[in-house]
C-alpha positions as a printed NumPy array, in Angstrom:
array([[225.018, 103.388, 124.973],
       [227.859, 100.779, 124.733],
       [226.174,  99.619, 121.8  ],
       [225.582, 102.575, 119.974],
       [229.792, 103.624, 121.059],
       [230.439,  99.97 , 119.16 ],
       [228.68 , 100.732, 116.19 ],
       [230.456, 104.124, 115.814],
       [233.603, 102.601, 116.248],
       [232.619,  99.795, 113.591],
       [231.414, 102.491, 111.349],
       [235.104, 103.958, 111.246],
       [237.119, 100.957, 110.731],
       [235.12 ,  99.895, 108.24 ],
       [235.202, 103.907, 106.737],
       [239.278, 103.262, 107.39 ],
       [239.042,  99.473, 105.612],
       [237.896, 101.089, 102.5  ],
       [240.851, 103.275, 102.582],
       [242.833, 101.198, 102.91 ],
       [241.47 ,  98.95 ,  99.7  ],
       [241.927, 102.527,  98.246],
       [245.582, 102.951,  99.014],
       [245.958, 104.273, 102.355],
       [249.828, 103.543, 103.816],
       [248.901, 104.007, 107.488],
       [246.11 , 101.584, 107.852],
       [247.69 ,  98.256, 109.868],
       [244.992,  95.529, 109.515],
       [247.259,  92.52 , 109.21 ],
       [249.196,  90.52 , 111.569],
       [252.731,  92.069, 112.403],
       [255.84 ,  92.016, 110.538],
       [258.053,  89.25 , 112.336],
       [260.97 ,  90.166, 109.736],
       [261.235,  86.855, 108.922],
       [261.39 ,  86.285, 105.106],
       [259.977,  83.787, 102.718],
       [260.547,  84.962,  98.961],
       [262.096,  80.93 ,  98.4  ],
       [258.033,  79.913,  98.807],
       [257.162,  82.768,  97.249],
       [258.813,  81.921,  94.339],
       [257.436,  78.648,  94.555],
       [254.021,  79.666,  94.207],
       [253.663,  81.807,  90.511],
       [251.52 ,  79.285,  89.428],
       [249.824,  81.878,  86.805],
       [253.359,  83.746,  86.285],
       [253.676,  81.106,  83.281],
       [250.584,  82.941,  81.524],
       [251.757,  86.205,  81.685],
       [248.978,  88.946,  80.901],
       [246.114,  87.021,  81.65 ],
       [244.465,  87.345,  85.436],
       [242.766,  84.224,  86.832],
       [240.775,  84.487,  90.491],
       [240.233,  80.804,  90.425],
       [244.412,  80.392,  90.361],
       [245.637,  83.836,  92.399],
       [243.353,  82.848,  95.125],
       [244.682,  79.708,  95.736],
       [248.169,  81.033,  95.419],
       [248.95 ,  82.7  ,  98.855],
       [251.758,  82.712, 101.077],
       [251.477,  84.092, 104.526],
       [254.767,  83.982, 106.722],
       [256.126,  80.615, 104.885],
       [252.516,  78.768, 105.135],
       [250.229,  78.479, 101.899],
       [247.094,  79.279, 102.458],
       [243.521,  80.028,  99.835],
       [240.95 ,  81.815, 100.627],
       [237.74 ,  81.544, 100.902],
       [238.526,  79.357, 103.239],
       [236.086,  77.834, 106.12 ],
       [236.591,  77.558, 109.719],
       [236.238,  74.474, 110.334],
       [238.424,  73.322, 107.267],
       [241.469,  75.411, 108.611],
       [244.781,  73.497, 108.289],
       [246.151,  71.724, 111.297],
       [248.446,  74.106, 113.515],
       [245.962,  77.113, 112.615],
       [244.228,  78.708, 114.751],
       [241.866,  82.11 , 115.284],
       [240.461,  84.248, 118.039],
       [237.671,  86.286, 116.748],
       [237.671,  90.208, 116.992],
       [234.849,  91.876, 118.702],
       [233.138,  94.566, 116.266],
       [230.172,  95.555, 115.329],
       [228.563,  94.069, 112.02 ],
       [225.486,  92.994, 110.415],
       [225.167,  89.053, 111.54 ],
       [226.596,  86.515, 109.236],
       [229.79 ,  88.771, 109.134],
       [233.159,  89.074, 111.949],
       [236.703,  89.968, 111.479],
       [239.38 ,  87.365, 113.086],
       [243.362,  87.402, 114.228],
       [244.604,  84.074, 112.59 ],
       [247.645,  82.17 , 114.166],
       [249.755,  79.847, 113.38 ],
       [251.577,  77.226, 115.951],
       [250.875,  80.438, 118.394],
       [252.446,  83.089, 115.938],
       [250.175,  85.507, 114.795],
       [249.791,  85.457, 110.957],
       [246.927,  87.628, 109.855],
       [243.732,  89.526, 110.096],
       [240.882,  87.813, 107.969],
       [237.48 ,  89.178, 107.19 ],
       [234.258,  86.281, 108.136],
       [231.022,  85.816, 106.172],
       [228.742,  83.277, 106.655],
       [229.618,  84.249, 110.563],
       [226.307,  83.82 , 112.65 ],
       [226.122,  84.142, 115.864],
       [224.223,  81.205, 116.668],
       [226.745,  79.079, 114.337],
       [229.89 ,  80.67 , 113.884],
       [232.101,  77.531, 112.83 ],
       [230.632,  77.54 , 109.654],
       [232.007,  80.803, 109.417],
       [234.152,  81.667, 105.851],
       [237.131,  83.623, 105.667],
       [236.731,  85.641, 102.54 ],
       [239.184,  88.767, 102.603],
       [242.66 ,  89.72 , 103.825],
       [245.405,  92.594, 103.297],
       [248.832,  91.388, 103.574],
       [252.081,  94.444, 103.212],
       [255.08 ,  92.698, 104.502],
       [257.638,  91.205, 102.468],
       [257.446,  88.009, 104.073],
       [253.77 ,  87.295, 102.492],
       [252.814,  87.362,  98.921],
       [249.157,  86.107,  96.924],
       [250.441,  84.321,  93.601],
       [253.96 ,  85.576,  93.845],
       [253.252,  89.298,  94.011],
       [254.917,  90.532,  97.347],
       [254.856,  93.828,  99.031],
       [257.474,  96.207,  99.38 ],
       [259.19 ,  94.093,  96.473],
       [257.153,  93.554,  93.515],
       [257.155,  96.359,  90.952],
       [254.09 ,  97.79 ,  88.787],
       [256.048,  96.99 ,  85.495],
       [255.757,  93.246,  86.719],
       [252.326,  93.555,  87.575],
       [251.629,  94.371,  83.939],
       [253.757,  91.737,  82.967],
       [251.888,  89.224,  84.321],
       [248.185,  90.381,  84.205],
       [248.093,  92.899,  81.769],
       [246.21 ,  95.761,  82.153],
       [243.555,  95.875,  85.205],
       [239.74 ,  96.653,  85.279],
       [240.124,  99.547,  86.843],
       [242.85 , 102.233,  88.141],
       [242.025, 104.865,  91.053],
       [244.096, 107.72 ,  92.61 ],
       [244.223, 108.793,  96.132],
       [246.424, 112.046,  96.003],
       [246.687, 112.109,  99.815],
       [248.54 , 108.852, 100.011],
       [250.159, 109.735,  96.643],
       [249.282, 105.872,  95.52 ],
       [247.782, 103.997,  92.661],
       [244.831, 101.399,  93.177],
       [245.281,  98.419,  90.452],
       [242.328,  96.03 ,  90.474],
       [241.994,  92.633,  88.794],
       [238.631,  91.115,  89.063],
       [235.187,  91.566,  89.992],
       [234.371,  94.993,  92.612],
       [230.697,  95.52 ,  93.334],
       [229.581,  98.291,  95.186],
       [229.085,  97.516,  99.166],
       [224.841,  97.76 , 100.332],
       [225.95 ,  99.583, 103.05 ],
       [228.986, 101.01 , 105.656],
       [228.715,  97.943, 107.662],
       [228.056,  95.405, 104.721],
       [230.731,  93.444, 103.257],
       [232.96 ,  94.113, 100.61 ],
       [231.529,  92.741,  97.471],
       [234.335,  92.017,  95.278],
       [236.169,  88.922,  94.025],
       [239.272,  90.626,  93.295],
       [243.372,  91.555,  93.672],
       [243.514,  94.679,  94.887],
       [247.04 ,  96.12 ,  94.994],
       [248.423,  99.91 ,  96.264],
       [251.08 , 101.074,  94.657],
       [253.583, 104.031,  95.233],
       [253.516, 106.629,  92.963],
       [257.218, 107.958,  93.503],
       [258.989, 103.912,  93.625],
       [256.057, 102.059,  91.343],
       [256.254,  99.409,  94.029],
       [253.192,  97.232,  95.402],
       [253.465,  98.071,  99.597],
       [250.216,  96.288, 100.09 ],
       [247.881,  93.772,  98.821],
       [244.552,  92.526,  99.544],
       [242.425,  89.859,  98.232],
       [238.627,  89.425,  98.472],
       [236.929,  86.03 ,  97.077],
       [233.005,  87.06 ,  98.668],
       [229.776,  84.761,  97.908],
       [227.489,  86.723,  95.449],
       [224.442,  85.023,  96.839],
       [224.671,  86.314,  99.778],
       [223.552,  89.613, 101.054],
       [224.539,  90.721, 104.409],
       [222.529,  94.032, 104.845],
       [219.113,  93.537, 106.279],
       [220.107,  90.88 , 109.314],
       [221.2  ,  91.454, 112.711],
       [223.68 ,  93.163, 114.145],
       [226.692,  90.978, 115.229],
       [228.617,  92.54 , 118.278],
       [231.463,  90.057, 118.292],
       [232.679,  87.537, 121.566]])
């Protein structure tokens, strides 16, 4: 039974996660807004603002700022900076993939998504997603709450594709690869920007970025239950 109550639960974050890749404002799945601002690093780090109208995964993803730190992702475990940190979340997923609070000196920074996660070797695990929406973080100079649509053009051009979700009244911009997931609990198959943007301001409030390993396939393994 306490199984079957975790894979429920699993089943609706990862229904909610998918909202909120498709512009939902409520969903909260990074680390909490400290207030504390860092557009100076930010600014620092357009490295692909110089080719303006072009969209490069290979140079966004190593372009992120979280709370003043740089950071790229994918990223592996066991390759984390010094000072970082993680405590893993416990969910229910298909083995090989986990979900992790990520720290910094003690101060929380973000929530990352985990492939190559396995139970039975979990250092090797690979941080391949995150959603960021506070001012004070930003993935190759684009920050939330800040960054306008008109300068998202400006510097990629025109996306791959453009959604709607009328409930959130929000655009979905994406730049980059999106596959479809293999299943609820599988992982998101994209490597791609994903931004939401507010219909009524044309401001980006949140951002997410997903750099996952094609030749892998999550969906017929074990379930993971986290701990």
């Amino acid at each position: 039974m306490k199984n079957k109550i975790k894979l429920i639960l699993f089943a609706l974050c990862a229904a909610m996660v998918c909202l909120v890749f498709a512009g939902c404002k409520n969903e909260n799945i990074e680390a909490s807004d400290t207030g504390v601002t860092s557009s100076a690093a930010a600014d620092d780090n357009t490295a692909q603002g110089e080719a303006n109208g072009t969209f490069d995964i290979e140079t966004v993803r190593k372009n992120i700022v979280i709370k003043g730190q740089p950071f790229e992702i994918p990223m592996a475990l066991k390759d984390l900076p010094e000072g970082w940190t993680y405590v893993e979340q416990e969910i229910m997923a298909y083995d090989g993939l986990g979900l992790a609070t990520f720290y910094y000196k003690d101060k929380e920074m973000f929530v990352g998504a985990l492939e190559n996660f396995y139970k039975d070797n979990k250092k090797d695990g690979i941080i391949y997603n995150t959603t960021l929406r506070t001012d004070d973080c930003s993935i190759d100079g684009i920050i939330p709450l800040k960054t306008t649509l008109q300068e998202v053009i400006d510097k990629y051009g025109e996306p791959a594709e453009i959604s709607e979700l009328k409930r959130s009244e929000a655009y979905v911009y994406s730049y980059g690869i999106r596959k479809p997931r293999t299943s609820l609990l599988g992982r998101s198959n994209n490597q791609a920007l994903i931004l939401s943007i507010d219909k009524e301001t044309e401001i980006v409030y949140l951002i997410s970025i997903t750099y996952a390993d094609f030749s892998k396939d999550y969906s017929y393994t074990d379930f993971n239950t986290g701990g």
